[in-house]
PDB file of C-alpha atoms in Angstrom:
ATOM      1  CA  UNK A  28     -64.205  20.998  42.971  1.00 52.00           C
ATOM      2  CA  UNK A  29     -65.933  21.767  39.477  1.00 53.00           C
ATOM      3  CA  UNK A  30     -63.218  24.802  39.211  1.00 55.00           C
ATOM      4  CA  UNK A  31     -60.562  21.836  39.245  1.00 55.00           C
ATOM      5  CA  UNK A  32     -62.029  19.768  37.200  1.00 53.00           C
ATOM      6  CA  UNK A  33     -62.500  22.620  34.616  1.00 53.00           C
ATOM      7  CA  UNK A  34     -59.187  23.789  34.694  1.00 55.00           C
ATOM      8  CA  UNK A  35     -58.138  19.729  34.296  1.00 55.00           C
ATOM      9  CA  UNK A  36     -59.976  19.595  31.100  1.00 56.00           C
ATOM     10  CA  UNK A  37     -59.673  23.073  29.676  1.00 54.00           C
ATOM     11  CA  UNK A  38     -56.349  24.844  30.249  1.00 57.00           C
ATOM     12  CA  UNK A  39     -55.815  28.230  29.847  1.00 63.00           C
ATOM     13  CA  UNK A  40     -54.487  29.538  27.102  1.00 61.00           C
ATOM     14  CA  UNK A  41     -51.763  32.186  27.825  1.00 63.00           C
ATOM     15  CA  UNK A  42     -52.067  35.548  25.652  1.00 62.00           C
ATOM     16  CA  UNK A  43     -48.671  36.461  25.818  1.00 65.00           C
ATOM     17  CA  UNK A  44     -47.351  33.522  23.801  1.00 67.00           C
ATOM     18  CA  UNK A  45     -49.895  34.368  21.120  1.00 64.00           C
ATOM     19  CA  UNK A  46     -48.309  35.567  18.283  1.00 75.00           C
ATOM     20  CA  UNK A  47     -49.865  37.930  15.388  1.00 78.00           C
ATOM     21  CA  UNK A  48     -48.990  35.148  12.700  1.00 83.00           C
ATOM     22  CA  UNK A  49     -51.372  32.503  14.023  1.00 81.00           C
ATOM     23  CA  UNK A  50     -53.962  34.906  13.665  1.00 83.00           C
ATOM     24  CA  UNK A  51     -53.040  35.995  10.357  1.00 90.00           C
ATOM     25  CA  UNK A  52     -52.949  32.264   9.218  1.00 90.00           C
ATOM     26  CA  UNK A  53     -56.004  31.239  10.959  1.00 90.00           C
ATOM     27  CA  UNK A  54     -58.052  34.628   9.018  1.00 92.00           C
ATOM     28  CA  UNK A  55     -56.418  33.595   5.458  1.00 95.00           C
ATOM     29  CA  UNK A  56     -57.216  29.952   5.669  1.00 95.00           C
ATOM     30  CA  UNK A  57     -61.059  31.207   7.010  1.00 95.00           C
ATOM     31  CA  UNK A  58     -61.053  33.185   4.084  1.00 97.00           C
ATOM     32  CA  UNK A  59     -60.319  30.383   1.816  1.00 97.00           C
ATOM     33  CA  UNK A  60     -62.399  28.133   3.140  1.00 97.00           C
ATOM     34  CA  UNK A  61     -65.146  30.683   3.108  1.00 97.00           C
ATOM     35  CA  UNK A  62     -64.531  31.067  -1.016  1.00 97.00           C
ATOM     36  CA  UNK A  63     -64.255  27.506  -0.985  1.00 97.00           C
ATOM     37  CA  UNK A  64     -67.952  26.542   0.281  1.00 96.00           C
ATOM     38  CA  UNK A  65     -69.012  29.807  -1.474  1.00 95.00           C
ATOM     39  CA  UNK A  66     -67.946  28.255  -4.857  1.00 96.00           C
ATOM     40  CA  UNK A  67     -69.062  25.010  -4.318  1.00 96.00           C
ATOM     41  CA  UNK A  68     -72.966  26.671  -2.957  1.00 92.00           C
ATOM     42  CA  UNK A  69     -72.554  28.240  -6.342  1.00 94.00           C
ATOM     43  CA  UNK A  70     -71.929  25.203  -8.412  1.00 96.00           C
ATOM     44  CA  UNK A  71     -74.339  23.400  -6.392  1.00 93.00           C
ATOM     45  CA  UNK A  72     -77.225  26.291  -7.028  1.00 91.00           C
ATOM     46  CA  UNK A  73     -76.319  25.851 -10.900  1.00 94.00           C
ATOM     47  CA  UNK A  74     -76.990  21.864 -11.109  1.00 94.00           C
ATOM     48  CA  UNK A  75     -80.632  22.072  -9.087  1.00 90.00           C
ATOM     49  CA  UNK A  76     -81.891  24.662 -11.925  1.00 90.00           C
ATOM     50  CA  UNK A  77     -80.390  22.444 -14.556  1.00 92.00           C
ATOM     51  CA  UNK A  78     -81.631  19.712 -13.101  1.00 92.00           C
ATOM     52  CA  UNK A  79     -85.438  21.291 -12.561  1.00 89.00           C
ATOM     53  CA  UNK A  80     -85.522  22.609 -15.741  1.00 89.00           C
ATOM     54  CA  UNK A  81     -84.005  19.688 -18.093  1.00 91.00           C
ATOM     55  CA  UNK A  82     -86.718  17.336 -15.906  1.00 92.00           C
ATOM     56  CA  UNK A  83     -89.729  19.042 -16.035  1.00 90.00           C
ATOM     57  CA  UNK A  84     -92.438  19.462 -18.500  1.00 91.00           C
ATOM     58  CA  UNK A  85     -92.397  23.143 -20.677  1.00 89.00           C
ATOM     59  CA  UNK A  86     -96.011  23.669 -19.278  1.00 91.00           C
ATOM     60  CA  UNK A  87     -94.685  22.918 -15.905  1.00 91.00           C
ATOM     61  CA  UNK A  88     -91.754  25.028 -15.569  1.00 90.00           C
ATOM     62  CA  UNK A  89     -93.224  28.600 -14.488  1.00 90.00           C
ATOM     63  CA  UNK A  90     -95.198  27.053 -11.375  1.00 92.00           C
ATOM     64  CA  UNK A  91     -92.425  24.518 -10.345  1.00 91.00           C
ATOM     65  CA  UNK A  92     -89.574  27.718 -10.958  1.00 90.00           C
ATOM     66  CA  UNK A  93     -91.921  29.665  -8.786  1.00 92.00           C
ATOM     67  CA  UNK A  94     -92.299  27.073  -6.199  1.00 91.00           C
ATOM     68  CA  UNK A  95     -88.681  26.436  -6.061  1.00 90.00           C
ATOM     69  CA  UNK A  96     -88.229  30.197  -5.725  1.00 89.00           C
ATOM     70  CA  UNK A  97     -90.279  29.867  -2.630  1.00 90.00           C
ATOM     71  CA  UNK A  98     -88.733  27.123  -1.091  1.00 89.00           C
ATOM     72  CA  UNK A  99     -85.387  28.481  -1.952  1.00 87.00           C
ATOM     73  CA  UNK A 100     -85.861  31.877  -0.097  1.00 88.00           C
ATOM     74  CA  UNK A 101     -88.144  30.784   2.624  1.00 90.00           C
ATOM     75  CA  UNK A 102     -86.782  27.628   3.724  1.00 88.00           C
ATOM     76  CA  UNK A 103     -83.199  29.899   5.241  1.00 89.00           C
ATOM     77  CA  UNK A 104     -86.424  32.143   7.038  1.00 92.00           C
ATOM     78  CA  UNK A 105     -88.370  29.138   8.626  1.00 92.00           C
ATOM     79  CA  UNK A 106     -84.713  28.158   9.720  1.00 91.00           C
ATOM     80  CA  UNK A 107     -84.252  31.888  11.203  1.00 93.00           C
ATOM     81  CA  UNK A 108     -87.609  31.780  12.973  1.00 94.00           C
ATOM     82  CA  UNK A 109     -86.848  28.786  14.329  1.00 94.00           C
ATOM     83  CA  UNK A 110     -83.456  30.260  15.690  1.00 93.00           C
ATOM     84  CA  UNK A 111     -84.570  32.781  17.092  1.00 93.00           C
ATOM     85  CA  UNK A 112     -87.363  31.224  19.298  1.00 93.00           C
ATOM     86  CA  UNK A 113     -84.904  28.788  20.149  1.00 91.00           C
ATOM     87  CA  UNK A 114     -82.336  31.144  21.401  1.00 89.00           C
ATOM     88  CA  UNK A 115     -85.074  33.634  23.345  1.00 88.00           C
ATOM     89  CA  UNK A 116     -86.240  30.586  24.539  1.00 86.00           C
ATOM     90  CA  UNK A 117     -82.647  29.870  26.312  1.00 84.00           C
ATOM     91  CA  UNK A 118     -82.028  33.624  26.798  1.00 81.00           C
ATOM     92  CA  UNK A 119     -85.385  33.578  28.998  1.00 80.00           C
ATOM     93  CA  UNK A 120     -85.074  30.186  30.579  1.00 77.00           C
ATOM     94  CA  UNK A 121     -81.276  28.993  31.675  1.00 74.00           C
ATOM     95  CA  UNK A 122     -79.764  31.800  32.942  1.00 69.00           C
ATOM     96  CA  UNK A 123     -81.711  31.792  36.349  1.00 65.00           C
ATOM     97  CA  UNK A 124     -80.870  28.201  37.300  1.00 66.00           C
ATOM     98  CA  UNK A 125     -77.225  28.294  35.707  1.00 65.00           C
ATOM     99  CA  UNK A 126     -76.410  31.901  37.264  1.00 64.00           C
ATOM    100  CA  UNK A 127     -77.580  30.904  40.445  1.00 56.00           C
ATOM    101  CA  UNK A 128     -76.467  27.506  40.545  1.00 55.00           C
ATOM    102  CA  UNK A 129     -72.565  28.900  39.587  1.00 50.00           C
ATOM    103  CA  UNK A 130     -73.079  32.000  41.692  1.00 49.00           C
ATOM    104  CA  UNK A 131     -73.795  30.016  45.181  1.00 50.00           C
ATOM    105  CA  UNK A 132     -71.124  27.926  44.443  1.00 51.00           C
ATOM    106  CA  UNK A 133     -68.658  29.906  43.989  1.00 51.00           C
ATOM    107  CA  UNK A 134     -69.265  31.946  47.228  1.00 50.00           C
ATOM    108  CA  UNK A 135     -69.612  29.369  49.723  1.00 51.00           C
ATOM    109  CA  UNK A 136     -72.637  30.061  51.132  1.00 52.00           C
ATOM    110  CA  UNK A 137     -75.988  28.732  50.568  1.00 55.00           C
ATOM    111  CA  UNK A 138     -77.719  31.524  50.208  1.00 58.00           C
ATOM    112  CA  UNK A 139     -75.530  33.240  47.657  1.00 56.00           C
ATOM    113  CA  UNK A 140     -74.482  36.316  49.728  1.00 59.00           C
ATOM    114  CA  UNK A 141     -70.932  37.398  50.375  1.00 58.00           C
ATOM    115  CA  UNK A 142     -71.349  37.591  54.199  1.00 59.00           C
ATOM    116  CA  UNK A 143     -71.037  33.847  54.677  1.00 55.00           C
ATOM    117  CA  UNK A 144     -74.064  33.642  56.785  1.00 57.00           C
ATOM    118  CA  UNK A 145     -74.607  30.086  56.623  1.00 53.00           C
ATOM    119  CA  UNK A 146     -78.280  29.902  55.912  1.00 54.00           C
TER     120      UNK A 146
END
């Protein structure tokens, strides 16, 4: 019944009628878009400094350059950590009750194996 409803939902997308140009177009407008958020992390990048160093006092500006440094490259590493304990987390914990959920279900038998045996 879920296979049904699957294929209902998401329908399968034929390889044959896939043409090289698609993926040609989809790459080049990835690629733009790419330069496009690229440029605009740039421009972005180039107002904060302006904007920390036109605001803050002369005496300031080494510690608050040096604590923006800091939050600048370790804030993307917090993010990491946090990425990757989510994601060992999953890798540990929801393949046992999705695999066996999908795997008894698909065999027709309660117990999972391929004999039918009904228990």
């Amino acid at each position: 019944m879920l296979g049904v409803a699957r294929r209902a939902i998401v329908p399968r997308l034929d390889p044959s009628r896939a043409t090289p140009g698609v993926a040609v177009a989809a790459g080049v407008a990835a690629s733009i878009l790419l330069g496009l958020s690229g440029a605009a992390d740039s421009v972005s990048m180039i107002f904060r400094n302006t904007m920390l160093q036109a605001s803050v006092p002369d005496a300031m500006r080494g510690r608050l350059q040096g604590l923006f440094t800091v939050v600048v490259t370790g804030g993307p590493r917090v993010g990491d950590l946090y990425v990757g304990v989510l994601s060992v987390t999953a890798l540990l914990w929801m393949p046992p009750p999705l695999g066996g959920w999908s795997s008894s279900s698909r065999r027709g038998s309660s117990c999972g194996c391929s004999e039918g045996c009904g228990v």
